[in-house]
mmCIF file of C-alpha atoms in Angstrom:
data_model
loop_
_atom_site.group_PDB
_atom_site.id
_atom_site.type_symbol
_atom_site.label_atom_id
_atom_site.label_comp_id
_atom_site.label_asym_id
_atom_site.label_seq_id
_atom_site.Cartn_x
_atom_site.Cartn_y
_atom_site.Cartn_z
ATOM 1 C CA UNK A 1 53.722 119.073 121.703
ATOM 2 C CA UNK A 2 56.190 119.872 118.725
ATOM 3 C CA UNK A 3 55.971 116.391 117.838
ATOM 4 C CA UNK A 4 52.472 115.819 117.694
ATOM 5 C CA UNK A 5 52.060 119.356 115.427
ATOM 6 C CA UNK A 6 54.620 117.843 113.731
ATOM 7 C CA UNK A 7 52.070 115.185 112.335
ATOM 8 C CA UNK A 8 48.799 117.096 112.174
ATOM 9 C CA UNK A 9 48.978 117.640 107.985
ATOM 10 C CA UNK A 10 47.571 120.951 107.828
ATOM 11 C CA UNK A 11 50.876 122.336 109.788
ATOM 12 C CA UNK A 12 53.161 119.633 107.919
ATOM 13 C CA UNK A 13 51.427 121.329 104.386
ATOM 14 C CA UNK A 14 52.160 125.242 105.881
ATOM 15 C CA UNK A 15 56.099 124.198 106.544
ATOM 16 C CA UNK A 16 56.435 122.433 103.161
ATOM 17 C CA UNK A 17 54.708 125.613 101.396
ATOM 18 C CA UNK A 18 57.234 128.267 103.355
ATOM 19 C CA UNK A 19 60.535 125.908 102.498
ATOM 20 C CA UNK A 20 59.632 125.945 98.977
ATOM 21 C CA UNK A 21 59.084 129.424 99.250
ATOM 22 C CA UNK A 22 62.452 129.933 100.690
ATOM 23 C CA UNK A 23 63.978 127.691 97.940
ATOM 24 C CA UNK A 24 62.332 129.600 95.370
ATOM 25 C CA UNK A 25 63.484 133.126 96.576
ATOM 26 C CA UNK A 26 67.198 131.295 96.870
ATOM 27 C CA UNK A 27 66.824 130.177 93.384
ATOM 28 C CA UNK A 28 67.270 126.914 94.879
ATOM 29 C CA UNK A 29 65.702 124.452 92.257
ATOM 30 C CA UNK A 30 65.422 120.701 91.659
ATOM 31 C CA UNK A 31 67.256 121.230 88.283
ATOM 32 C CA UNK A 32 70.194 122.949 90.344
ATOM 33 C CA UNK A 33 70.447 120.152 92.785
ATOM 34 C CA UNK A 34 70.473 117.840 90.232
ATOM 35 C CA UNK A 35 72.911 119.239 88.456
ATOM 36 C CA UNK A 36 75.417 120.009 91.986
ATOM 37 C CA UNK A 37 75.009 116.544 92.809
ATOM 38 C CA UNK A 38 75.504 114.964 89.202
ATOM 39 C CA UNK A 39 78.910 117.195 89.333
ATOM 40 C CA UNK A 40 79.866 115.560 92.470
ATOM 41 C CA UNK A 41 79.319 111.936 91.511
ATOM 42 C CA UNK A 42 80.601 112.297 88.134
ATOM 43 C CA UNK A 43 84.022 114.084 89.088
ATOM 44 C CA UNK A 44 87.373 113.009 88.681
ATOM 45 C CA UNK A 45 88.935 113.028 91.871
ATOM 46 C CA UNK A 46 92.488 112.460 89.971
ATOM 47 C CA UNK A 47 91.953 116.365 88.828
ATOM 48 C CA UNK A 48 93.320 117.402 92.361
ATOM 49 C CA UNK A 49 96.189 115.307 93.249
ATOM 50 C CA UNK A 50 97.416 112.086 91.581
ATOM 51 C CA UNK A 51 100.035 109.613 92.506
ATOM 52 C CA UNK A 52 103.447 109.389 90.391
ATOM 53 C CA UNK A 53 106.312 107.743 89.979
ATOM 54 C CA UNK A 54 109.768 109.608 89.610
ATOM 55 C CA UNK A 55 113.120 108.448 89.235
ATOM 56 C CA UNK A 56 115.416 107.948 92.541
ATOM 57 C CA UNK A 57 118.677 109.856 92.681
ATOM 58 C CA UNK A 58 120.837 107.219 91.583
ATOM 59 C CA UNK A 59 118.636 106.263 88.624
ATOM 60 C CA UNK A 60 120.160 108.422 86.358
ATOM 61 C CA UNK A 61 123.281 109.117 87.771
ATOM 62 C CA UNK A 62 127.018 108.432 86.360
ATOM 63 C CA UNK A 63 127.708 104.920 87.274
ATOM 64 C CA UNK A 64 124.077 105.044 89.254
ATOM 65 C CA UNK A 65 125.640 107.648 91.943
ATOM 66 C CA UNK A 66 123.872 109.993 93.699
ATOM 67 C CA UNK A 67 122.817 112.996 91.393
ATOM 68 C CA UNK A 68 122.142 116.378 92.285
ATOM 69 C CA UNK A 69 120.368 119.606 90.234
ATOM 70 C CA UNK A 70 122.992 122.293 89.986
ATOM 71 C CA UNK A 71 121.011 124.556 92.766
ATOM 72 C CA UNK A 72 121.149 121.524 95.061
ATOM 73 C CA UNK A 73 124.788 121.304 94.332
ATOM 74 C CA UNK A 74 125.631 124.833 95.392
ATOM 75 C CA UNK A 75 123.818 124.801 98.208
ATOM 76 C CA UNK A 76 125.019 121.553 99.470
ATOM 77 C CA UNK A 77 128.696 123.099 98.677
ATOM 78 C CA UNK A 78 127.894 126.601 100.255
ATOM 79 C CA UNK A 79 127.005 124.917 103.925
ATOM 80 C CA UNK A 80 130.101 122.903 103.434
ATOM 81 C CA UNK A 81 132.412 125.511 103.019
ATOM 82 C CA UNK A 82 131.208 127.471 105.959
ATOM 83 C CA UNK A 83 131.178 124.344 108.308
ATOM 84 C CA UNK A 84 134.801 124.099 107.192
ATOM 85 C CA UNK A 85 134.262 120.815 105.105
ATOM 86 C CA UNK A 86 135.367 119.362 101.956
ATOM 87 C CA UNK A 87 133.124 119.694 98.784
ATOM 88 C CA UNK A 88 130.216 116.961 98.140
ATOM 89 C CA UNK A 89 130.949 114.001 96.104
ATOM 90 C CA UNK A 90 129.358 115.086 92.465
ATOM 91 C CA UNK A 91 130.501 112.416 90.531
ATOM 92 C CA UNK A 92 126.690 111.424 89.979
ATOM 93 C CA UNK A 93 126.530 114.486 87.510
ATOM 94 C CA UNK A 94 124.538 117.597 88.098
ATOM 95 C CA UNK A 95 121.258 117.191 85.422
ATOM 96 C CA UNK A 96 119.138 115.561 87.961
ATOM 97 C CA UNK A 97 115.258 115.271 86.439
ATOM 98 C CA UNK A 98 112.610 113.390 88.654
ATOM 99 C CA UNK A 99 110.438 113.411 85.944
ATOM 100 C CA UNK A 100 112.427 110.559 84.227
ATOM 101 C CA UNK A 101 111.082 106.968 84.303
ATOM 102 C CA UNK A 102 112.982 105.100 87.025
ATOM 103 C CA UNK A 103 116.227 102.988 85.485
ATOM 104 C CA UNK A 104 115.011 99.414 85.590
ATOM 105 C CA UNK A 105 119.054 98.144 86.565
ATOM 106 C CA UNK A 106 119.304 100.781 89.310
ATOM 107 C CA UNK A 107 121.074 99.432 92.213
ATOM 108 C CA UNK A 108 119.036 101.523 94.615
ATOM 109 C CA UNK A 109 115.633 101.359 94.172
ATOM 110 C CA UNK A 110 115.569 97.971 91.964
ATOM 111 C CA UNK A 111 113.578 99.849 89.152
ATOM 112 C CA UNK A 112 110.762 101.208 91.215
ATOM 113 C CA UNK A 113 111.795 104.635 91.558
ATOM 114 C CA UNK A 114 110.140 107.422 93.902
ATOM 115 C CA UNK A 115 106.355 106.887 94.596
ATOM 116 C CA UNK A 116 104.788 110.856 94.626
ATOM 117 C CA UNK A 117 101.225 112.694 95.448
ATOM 118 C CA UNK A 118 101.388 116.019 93.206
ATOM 119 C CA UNK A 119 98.518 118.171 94.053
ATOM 120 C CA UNK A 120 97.106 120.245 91.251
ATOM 121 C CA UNK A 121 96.327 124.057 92.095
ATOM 122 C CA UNK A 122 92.466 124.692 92.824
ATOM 123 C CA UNK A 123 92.496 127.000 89.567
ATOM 124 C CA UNK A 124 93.291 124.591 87.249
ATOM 125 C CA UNK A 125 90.589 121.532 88.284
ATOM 126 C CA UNK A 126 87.438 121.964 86.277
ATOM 127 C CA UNK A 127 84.379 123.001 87.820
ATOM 128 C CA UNK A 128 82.816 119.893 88.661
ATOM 129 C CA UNK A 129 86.388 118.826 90.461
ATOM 130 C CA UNK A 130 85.877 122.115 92.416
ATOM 131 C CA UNK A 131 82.278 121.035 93.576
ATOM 132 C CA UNK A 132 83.924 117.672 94.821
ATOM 133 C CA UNK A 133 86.021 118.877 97.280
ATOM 134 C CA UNK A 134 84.418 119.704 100.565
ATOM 135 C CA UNK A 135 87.525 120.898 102.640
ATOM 136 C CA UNK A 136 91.574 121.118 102.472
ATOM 137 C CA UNK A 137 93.369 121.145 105.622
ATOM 138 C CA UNK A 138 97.282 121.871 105.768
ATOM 139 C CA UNK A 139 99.308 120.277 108.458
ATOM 140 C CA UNK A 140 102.114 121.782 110.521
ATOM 141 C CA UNK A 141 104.706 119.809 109.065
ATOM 142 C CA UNK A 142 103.753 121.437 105.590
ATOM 143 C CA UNK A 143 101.745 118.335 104.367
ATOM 144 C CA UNK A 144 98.066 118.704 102.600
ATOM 145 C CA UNK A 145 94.902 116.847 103.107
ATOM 146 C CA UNK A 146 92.394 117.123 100.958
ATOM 147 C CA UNK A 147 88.279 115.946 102.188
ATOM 148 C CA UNK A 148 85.911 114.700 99.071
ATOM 149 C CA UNK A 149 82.160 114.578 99.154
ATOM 150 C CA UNK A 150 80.770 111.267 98.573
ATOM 151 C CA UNK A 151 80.436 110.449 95.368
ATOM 152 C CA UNK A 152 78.636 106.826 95.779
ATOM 153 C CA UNK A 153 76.337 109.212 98.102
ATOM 154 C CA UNK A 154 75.623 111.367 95.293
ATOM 155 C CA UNK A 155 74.633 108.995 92.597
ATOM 156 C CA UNK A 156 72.504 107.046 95.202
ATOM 157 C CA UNK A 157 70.232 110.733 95.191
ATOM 158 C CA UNK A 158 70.675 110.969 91.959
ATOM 159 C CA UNK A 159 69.363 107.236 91.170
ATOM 160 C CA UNK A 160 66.712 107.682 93.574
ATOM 161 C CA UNK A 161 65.854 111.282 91.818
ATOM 162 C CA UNK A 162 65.298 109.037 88.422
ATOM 163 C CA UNK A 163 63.496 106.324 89.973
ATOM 164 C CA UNK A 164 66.302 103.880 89.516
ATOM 165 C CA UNK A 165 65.887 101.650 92.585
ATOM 166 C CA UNK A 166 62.747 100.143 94.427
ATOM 167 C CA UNK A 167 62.901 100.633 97.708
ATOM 168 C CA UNK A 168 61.530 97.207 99.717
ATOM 169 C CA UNK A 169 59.475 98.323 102.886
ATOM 170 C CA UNK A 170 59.743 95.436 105.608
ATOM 171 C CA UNK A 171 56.087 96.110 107.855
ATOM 172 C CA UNK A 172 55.688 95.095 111.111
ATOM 173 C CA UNK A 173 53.161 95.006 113.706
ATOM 174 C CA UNK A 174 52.576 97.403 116.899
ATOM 175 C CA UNK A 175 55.871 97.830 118.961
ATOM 176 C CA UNK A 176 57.842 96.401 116.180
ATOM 177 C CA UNK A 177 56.262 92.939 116.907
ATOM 178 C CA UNK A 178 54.709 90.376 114.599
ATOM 179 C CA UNK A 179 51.945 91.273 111.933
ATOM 180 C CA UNK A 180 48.782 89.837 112.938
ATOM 181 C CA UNK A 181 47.359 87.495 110.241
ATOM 182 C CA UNK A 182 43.742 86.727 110.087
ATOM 183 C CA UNK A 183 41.754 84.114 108.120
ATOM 184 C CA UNK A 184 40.066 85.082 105.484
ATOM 185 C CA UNK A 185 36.498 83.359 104.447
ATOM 186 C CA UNK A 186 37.319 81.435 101.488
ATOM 187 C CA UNK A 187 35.814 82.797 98.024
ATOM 188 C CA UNK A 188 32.196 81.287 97.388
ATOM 189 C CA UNK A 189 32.365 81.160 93.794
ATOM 190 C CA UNK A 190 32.584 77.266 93.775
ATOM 191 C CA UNK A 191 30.656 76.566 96.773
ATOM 192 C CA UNK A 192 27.997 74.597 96.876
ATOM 193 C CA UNK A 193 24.299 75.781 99.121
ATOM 194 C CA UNK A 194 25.573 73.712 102.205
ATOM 195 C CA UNK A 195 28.699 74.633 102.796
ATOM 196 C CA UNK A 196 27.654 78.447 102.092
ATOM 197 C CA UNK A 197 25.193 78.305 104.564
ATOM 198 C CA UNK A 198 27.314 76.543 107.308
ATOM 199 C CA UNK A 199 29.419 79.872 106.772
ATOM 200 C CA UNK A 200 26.773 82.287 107.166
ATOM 201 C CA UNK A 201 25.246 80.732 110.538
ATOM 202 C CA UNK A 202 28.952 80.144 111.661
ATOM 203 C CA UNK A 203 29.424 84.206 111.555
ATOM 204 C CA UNK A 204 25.998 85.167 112.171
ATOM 205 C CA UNK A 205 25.180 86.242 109.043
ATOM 206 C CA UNK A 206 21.158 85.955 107.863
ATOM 207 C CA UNK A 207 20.635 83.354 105.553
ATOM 208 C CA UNK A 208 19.481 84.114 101.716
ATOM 209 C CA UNK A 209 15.970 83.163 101.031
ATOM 210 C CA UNK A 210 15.541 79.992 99.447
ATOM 211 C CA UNK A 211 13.881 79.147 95.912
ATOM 212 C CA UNK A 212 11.836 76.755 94.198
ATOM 213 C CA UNK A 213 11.591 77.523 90.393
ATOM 214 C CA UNK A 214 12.059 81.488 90.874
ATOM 215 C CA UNK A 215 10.012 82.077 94.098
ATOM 216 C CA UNK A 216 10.893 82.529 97.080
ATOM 217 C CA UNK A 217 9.763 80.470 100.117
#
């Protein structure tokens, strides 16, 4: 029964009228979509996390040894005085700085250095970035995910908002079969009286009166 009111066009016209209503009153407009969704397809995704390359620990290092900062140094030589060991090897040197392009003659990492995802904090994307993310999720073992809206998804609404694409309707017949194609009667414009009149008895049709010099007969 819902689905047959569904389809009677005085209801269809009543729901249409109370949604735009409750748009209205939500300040929901089509300006405002427009604008949320041209936000979200025109984003830079790159404004929340992007992927960098540091330099390894040996990049840099004295002779390409391992290099510590001096806080990971005193650390590492804290917990090896109080398991009774000897202090770390810091003949690397102590100015460790990822942010340093990776040595191309390092012996460790051949020149390709440390491949990174730095996420950017959430107050410091611009708007529109803000708009394209629809969820962040953090992991037990400390890791972040972050979930995007569609942006291809976006500008599709948005190009079908502007008129942009055509849609092409495929039509079928009942049940999804076949359309049923019937013969047409050909135009008459350059028949002659004969062939006209074989048409017109063929379908039943009366015939036209005939003339002789203006008059009928």
């Amino acid at each position: 029964m819902a689905h047959e009111n569904l389809r009677k066009p005085h209801i269809v016209r009543v729901i249409a009228d109370r949604l735009r209503a409750a748009a209205i009153a939500a300040g929901v407009t089509a300006a405002a979509v427009v604008a949320e969704l041209y936000d979200i397809a025109t984003a830079d995704p790159t404004e929340h996390c992007r992927t960098v390359v540091d330099c390894c620990r040996y990049c840099h290092g004295i002779e390409h040894r391992y290099q510590y900062t001096p806080g990971e140094y005193r650390r590492a030589l804290d917990k090896a005085l109080s398991e009774g060991k000897g202090a770390p090897d810091m003949e690397g040197g102590l100015s460790f700085d990822p942010r340093k392009e990776p040595h191309p003659d390092c012996p460790e990492c051949a020149g390709r250095g440390t491949v990174m995802v730095i996420h950017t904090p959430s107050r410091k994307v611009s708007p529109a970035a803000r708009r394209l993310l629809a969820s962040v999720k953090q992991n037990k073992d400390g890791s972040v995910e972050l979930k995007l809206h569609d942006q291809l998804k976006a500008l599709e609404l948005l190009g079908r908002y502007a008129g942009a694409f055509k849609d092409i309707r495929e039509l079928s017949g009942p049940n999804g079969g076949p359309l049923e194609v019937a013969a047409t009667a050909p135009l008459t414009t350059h028949m002659t009286n004969e062939e006209l009149e074989a048409i017109l008895r063929k379908n039943g049709r009366p015939l036209p009166p005939k003339t002789i010099d203006g008059e009928k007969q």
